[in-house]
Short mmCIF file of C-alpha atoms in Angstrom, two decimals:
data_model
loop_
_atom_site.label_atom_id
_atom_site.label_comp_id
_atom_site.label_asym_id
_atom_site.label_seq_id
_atom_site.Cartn_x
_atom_site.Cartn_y
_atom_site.Cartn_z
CA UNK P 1 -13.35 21.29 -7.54
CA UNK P 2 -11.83 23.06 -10.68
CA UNK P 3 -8.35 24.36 -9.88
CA UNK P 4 -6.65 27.63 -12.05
CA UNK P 5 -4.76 25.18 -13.91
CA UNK P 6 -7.94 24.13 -15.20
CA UNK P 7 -7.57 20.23 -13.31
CA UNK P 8 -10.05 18.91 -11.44
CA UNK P 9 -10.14 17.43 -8.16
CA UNK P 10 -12.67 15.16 -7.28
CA UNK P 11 -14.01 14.86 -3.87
CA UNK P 12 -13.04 12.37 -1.74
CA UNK P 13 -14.67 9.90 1.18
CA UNK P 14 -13.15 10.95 4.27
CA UNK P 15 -14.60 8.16 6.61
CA UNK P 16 -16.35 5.76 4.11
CA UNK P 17 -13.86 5.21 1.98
CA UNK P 18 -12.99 1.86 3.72
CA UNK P 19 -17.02 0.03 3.40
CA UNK P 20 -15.97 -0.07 -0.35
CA UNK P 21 -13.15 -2.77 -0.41
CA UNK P 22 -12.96 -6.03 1.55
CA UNK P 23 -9.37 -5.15 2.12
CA UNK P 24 -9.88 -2.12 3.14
CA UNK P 25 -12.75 -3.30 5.75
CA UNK P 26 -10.39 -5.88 6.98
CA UNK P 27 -7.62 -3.18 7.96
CA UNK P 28 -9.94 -1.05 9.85
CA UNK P 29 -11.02 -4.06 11.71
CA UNK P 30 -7.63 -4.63 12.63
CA UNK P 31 -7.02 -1.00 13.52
CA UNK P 32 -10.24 -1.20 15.18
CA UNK P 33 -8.95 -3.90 17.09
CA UNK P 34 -6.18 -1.77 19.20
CA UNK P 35 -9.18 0.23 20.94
CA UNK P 36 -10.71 -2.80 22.26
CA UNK P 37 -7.50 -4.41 23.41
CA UNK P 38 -6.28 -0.98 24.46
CA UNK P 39 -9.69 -0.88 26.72
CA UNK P 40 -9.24 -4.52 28.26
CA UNK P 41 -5.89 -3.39 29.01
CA UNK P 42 -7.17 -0.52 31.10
CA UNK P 43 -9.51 -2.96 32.96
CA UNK P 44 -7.06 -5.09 33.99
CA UNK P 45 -5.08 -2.08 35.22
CA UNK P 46 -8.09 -1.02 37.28
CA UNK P 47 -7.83 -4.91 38.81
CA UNK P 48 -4.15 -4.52 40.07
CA UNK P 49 -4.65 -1.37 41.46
CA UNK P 50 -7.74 -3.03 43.35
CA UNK P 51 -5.68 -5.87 44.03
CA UNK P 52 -3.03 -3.79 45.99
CA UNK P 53 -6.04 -2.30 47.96
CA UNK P 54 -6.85 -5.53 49.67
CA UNK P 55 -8.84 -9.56 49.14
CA UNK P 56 -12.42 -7.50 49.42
CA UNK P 57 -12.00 -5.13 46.77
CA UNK P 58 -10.05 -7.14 43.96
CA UNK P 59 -13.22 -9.89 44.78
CA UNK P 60 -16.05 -7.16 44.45
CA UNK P 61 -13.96 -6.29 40.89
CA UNK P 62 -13.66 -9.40 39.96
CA UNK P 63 -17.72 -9.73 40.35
CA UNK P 64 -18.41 -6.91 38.87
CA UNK P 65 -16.54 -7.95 36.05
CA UNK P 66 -18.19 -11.21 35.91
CA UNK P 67 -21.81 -9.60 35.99
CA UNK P 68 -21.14 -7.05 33.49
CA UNK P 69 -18.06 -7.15 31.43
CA UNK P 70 -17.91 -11.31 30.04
CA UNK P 71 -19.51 -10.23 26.47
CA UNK P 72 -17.34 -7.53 26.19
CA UNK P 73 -14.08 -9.82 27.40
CA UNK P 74 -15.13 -12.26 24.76
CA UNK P 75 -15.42 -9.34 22.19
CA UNK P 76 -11.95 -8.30 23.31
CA UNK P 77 -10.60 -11.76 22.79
CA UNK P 78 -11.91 -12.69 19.19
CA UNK P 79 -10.38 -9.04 18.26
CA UNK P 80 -6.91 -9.78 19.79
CA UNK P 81 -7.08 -13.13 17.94
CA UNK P 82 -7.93 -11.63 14.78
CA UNK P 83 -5.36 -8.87 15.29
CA UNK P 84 -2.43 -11.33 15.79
CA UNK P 85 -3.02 -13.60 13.31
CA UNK P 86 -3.63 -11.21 10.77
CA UNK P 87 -0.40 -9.27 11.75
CA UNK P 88 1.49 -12.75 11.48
CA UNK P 89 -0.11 -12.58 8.34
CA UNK P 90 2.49 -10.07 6.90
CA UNK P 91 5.42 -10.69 8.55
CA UNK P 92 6.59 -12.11 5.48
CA UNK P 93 6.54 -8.67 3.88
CA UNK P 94 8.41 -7.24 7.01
CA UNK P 95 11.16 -10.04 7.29
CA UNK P 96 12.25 -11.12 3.80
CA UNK P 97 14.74 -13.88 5.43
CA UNK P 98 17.39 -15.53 3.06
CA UNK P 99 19.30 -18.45 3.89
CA UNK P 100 22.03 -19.11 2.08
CA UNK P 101 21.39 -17.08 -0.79
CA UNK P 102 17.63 -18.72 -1.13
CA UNK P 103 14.42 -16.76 0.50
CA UNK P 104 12.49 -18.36 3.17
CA UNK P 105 9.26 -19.49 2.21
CA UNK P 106 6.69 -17.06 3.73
CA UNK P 107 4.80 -19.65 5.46
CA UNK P 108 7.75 -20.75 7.09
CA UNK P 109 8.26 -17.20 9.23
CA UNK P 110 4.15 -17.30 9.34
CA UNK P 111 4.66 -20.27 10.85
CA UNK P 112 7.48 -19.61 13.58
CA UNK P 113 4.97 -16.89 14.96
CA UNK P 114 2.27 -18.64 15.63
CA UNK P 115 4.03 -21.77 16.89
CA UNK P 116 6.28 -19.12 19.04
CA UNK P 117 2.57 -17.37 19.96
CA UNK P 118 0.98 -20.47 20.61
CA UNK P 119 4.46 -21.47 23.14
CA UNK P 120 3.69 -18.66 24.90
CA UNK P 121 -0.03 -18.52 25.30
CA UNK P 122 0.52 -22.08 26.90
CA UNK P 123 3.49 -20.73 29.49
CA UNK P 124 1.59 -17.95 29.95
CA UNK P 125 -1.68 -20.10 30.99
CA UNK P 126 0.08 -22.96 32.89
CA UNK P 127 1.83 -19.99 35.22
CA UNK P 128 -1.93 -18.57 35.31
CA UNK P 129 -3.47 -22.10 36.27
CA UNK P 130 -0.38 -22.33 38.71
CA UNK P 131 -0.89 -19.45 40.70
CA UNK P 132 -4.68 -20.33 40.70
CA UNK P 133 -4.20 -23.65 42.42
CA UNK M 1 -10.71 -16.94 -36.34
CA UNK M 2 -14.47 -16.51 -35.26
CA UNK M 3 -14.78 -14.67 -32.12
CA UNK M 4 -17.29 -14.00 -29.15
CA UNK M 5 -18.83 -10.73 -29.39
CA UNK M 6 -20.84 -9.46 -26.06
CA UNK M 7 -22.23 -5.58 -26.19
CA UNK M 8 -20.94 -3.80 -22.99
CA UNK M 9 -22.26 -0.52 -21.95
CA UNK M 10 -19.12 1.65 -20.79
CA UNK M 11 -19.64 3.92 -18.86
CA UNK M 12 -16.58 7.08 -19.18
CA UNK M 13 -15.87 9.82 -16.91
CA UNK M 14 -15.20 13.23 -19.29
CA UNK M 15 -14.32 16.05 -18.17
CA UNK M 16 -13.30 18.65 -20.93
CA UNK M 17 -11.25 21.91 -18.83
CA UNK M 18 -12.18 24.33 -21.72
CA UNK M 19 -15.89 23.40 -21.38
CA UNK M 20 -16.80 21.53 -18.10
CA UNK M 21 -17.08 22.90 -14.67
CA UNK M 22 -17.16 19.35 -13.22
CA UNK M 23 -16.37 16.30 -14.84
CA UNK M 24 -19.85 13.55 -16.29
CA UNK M 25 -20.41 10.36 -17.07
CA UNK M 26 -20.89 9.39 -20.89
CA UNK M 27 -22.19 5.83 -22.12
CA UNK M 28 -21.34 4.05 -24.91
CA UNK M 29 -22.47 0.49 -26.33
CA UNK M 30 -19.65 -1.16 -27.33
CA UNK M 31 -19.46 -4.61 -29.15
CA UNK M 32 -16.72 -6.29 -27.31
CA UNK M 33 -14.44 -9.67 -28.42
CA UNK M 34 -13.93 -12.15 -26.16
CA UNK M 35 -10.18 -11.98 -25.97
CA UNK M 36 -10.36 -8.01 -25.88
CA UNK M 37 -8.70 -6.54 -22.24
CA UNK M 38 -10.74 -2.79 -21.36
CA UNK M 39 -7.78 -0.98 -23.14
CA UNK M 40 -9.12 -2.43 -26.76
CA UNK M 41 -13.05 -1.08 -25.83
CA UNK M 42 -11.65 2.09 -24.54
CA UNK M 43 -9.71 1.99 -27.98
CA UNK M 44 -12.75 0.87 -29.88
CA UNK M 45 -14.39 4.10 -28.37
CA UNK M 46 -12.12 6.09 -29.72
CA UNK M 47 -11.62 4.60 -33.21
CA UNK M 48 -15.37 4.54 -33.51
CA UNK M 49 -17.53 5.92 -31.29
CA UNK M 50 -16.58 8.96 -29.86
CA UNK M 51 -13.13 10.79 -31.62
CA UNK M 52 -12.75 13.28 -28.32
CA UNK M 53 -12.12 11.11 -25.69
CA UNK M 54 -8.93 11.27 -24.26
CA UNK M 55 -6.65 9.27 -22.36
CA UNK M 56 -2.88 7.38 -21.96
CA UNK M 57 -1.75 4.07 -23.37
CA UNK M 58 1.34 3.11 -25.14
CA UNK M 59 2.81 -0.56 -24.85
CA UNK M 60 -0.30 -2.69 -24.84
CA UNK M 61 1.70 -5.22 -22.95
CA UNK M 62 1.78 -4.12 -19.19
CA UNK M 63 4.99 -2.78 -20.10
CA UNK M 64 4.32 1.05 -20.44
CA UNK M 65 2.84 1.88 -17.49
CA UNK M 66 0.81 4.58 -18.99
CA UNK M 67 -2.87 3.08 -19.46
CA UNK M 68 -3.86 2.95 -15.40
CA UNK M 69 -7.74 3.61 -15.02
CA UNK M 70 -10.35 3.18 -12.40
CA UNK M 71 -12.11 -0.12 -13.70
CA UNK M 72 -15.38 -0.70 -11.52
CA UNK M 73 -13.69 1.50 -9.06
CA UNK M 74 -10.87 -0.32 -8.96
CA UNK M 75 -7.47 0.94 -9.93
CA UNK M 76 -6.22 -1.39 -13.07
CA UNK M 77 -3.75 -0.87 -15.74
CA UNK M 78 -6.36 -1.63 -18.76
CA UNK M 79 -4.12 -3.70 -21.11
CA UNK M 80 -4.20 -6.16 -18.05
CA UNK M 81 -7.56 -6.74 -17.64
CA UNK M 82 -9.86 -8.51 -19.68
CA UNK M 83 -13.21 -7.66 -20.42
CA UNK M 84 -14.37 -11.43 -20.25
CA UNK M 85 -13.85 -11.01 -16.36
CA UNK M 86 -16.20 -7.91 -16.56
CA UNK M 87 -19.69 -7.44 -15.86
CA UNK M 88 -22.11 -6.25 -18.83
CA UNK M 89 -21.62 -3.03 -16.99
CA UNK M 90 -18.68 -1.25 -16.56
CA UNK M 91 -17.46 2.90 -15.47
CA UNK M 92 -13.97 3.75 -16.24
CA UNK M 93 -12.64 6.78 -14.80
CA UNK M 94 -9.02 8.26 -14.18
CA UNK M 95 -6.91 6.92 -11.79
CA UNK M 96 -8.01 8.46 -7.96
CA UNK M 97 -6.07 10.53 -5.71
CA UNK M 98 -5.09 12.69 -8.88
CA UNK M 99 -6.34 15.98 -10.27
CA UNK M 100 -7.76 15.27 -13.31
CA UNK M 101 -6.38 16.55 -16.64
CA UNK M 102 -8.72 15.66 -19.09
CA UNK M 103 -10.89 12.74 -19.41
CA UNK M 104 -9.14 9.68 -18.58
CA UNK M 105 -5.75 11.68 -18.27
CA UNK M 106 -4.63 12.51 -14.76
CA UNK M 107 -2.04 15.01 -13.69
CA UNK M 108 0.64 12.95 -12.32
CA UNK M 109 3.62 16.15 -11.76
CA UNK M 110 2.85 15.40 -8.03
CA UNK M 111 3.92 11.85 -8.66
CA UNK M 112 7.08 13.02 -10.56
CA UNK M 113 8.01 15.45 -7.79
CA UNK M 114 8.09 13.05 -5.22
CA UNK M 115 9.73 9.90 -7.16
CA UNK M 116 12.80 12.56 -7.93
CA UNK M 117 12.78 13.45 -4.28
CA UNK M 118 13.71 9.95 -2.99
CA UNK M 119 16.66 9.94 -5.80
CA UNK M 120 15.80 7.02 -7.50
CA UNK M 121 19.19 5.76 -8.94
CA UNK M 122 22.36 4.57 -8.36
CA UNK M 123 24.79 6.85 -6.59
CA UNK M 124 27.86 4.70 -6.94
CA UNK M 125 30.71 4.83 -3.96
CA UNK M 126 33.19 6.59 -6.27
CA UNK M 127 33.12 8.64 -9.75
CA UNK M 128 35.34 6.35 -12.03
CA UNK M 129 37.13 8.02 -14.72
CA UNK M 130 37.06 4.45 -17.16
CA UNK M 131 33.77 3.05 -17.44
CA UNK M 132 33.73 -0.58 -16.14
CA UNK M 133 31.22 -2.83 -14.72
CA UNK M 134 30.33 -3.63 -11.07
CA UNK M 135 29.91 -7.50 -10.10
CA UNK M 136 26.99 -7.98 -8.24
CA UNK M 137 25.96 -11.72 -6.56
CA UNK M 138 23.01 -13.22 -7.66
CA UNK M 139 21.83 -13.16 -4.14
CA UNK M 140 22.56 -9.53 -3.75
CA UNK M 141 20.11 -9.03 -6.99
CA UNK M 142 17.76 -11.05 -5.40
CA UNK M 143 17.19 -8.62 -2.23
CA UNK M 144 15.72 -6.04 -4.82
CA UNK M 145 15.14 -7.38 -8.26
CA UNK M 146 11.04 -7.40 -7.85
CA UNK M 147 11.47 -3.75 -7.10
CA UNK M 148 13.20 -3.01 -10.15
CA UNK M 149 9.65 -4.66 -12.19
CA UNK M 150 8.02 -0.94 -10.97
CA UNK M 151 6.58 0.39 -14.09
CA UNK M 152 5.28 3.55 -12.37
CA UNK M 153 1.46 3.13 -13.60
CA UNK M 154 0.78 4.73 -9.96
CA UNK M 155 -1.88 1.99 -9.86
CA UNK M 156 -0.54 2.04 -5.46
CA UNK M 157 -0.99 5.83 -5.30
CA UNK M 158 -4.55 5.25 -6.64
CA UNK M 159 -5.44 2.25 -3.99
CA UNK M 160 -3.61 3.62 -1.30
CA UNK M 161 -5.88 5.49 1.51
CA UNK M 162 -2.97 7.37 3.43
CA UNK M 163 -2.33 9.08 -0.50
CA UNK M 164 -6.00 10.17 -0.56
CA UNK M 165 -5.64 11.62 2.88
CA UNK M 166 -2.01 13.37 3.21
CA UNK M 167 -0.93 15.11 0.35
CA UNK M 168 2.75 15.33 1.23
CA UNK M 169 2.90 11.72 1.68
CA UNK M 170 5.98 10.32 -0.91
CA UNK M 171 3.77 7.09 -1.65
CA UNK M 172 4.15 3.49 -2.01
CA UNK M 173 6.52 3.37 -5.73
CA UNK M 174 8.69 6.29 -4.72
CA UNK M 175 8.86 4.63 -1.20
CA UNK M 176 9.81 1.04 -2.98
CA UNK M 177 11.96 2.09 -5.33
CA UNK M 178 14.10 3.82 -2.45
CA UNK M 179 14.03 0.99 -0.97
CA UNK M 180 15.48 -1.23 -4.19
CA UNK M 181 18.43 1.33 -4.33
CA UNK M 182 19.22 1.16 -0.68
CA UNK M 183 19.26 -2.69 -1.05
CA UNK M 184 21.33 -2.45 -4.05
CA UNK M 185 25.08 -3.42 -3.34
CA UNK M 186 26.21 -0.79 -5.76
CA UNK M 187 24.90 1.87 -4.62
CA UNK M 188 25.64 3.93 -1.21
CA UNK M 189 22.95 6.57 -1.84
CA UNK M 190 21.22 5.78 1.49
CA UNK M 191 22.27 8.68 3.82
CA UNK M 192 21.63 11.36 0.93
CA UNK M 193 17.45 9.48 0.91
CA UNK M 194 17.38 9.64 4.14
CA UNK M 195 15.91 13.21 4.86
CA UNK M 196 12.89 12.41 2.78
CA UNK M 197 12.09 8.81 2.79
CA UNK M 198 12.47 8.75 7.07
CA UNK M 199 10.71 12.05 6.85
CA UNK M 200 7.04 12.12 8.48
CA UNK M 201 5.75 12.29 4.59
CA UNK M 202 7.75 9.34 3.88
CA UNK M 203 7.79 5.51 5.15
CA UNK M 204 6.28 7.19 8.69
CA UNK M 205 3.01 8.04 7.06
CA UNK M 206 2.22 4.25 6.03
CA UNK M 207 -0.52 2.44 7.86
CA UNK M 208 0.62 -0.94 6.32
CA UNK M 209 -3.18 -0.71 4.77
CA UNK M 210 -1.25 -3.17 1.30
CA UNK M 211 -3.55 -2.31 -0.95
CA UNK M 212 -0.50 -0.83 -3.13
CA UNK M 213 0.31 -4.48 -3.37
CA UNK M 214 -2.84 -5.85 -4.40
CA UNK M 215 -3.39 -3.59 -7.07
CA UNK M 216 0.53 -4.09 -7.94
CA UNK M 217 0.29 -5.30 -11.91
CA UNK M 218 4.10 -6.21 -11.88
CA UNK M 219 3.69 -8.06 -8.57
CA UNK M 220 5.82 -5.68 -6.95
CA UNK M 221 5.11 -5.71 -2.82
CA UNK M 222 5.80 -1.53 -2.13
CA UNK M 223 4.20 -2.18 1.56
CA UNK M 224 6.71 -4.92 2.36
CA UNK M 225 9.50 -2.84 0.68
CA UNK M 226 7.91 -0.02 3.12
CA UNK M 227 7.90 -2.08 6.49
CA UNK M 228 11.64 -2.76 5.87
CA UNK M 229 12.70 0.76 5.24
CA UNK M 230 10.89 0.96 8.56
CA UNK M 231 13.10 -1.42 10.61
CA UNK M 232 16.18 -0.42 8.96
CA UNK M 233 15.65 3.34 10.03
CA UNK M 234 14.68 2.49 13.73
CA UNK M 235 17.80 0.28 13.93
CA UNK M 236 19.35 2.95 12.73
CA UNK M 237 18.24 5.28 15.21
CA UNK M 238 18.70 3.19 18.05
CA UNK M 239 22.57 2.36 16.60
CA UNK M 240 23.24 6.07 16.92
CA UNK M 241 21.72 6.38 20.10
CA UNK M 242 23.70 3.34 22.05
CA UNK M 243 26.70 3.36 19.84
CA UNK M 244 27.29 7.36 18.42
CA UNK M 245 30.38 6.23 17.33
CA UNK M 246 29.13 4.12 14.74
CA UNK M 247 27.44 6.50 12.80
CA UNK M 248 29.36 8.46 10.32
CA UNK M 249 26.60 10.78 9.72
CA UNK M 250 28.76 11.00 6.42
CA UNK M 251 25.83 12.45 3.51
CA UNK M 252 26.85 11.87 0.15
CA UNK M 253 26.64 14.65 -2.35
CA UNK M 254 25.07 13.66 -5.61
CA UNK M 255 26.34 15.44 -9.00
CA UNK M 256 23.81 14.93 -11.64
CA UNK M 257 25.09 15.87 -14.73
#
């Protein structure tokens, strides 16, 4: 649109602007990414709150998950995946670490993530696989 | 010296505000060398082809800053880019997210506005009455010195999607080079940049999209620079929140003479 100062302004893409640029796809898939976990999240809500109704209603949830919600678990999973690595990703750019007067190398802090994420994820699914058996 | 020559068709966005209501795209065959980056066809245009076209360039060396264009539709300072990487085919416009002057020449006053906002030099700790140096560590150089290598082409405001969107936003250079004068140890200017770059228009509005870097022709990283102002403001806020008594709250008044 011509302005009075005689510039122009050109229009712009207001929600494709991100199907251009394979960096710009890649963020919204991330972004993307916090619905899905955000939903799972709820889900698993819902399942406590059926869990402190009683045995017969967390099972009937728990089927019901089973029956209908597995593809969409497994969706929910590959996003969170590529959510946190890609997030590890660029904690470089958030944490520029110097030791003794030298920068750390950016896969170093990289690194230290994942191996801290990875620590976890294996507490987190031993206590899981205790509480199971 | 015998050279390559492959004919390119180049494909310009014009837009004349005396005569055009909206801006069109001209073509031109040009007979490009092999060692030729888009700034020398652009050139070539001009010299040759077509004496009205208008646009920016100065340095020829990445130094200037001044020759930024949208190359394939991606934002690229043209004296960095050679045309053996390039298709036959190529469309050169003006750098996005910027009103367009005149052809290839953008209005960059919003730009301008916002870099002076963040003020984007030294405010030294006292006024000294003999001039003498500050010492400075090599490690304390290091904590900024890529931010210094901003040559303001705005190649970031042109990549980034939160520009395109929020007007007000400051951007990714102002945003950096904020950051490289908070981080320098001679300067204390931090409380007096506070109101604008920890404003919602300032680091706030970044999505951590990093395209800014990407595009960055001096290598400069303006999202990490970004995500750091971040941390340092929220430790900030929580400091004066636990521990008041820590914060001065002391703003420095700048004299620019």
């Amino acid at each position: 649109m011509k302005q009075a100062n005689g510039t122009y302004i050109r229009p712009k893409k207001r929600f494709t602007w991100w199907l251009g640029s394979g960096n710009y796809f890649q963020y919204m898939m991330r972004e993307l990414s916090s619905l899905f976990i955000g939903a799972f999240s709820l889900v698993m809500v819902w399942g406590l709150y059926r869990l402190s109704q009683g045995p017969a209603e967390y099972l009937l949830w728990l089927s019901n998950l089973w029956d209908n919600f597995l593809l969409f678990s497994l969706l929910c999973f590959i996003f969170a995946t590529y959510h946190s690595i890609t997030w590890f990703w660029v904690t470089p750019k958030a944490m520029p670490i110097q030791i003794g007067g030298k920068p750390l190398p950016g896969a170093v802090i990289i690194g230290a993530h994942i191996v801290a994420w990875l620590a976890v994820s294996v507490i987190v699914w031993c206590l899981a696989m205790g509480g199971m058996s | 010296m015998t050279t390559n020559t492959r004919t390119i068709e180049i494909e310009v966005l014009r837009y004349n505000p005396s005569k055009d209501e909206h801006p069109y795209y001209q073509t031109y065959q040009v007979p490009c060398q092999e060692e030729w980056v888009v700034l020398d066809a652009v050139n070539y245009i001009k010299d040759n082809l077509d004496r009205t076209l208008s646009y920016r360039w100065s340095c020829h060396m990445a130094v200037c800053g001044s020759c930024g264009m949208m190359v394939n539709g991606k934002p690229t300072l043209s004296c960095h880019s050679f045309i053996r990487d390039m298709p036959d085919k190529i469309r050169i416009e003006p750098l996005e997210n910027f009103p367009v002057a005149r052809d290839l020449i953008v209005d960059m006053d919003s730009f301008v506005t916002k870099l002076t906002s963040v003020k984007p030099y030294i405010v030294p700790a006292e006024k000294l009455d003999e001039p003498r140096s500050y010492t400075q560590l090599p490690s304390q150089l290091k904590k900024f010195k890529q931010y210094t290598q901003c040559i303001n082409c705005l190649l970031c405001y042109s990549a980034c999607p939160q520009v395109s969107m929020v007007e007000d936003f400051i951007g990714p250079a102002a945003l950096a080079l904020a950051h490289r004068y908070n981080q320098d140890s001679r300067d204390v200017g931090r409380s007096a940049r506070e109101d604008v770059v920890h404003s919602n228009a300032g680091i706030w509005e970044c999505s951590f999209v990093g395209a800014c870097s990407d595009v960055c022709p001096k290598n400069v990283d303006p999202a990490a620079a970004i995500q750091q102002t971040k941390i340092a403001a929220t430790g900030d806020f929580f400091k004066g929140f636990l521990m008041p008594w820590t914060t001065t709250n002391k703003k420095v008044t700048l004299e620019v003479e």
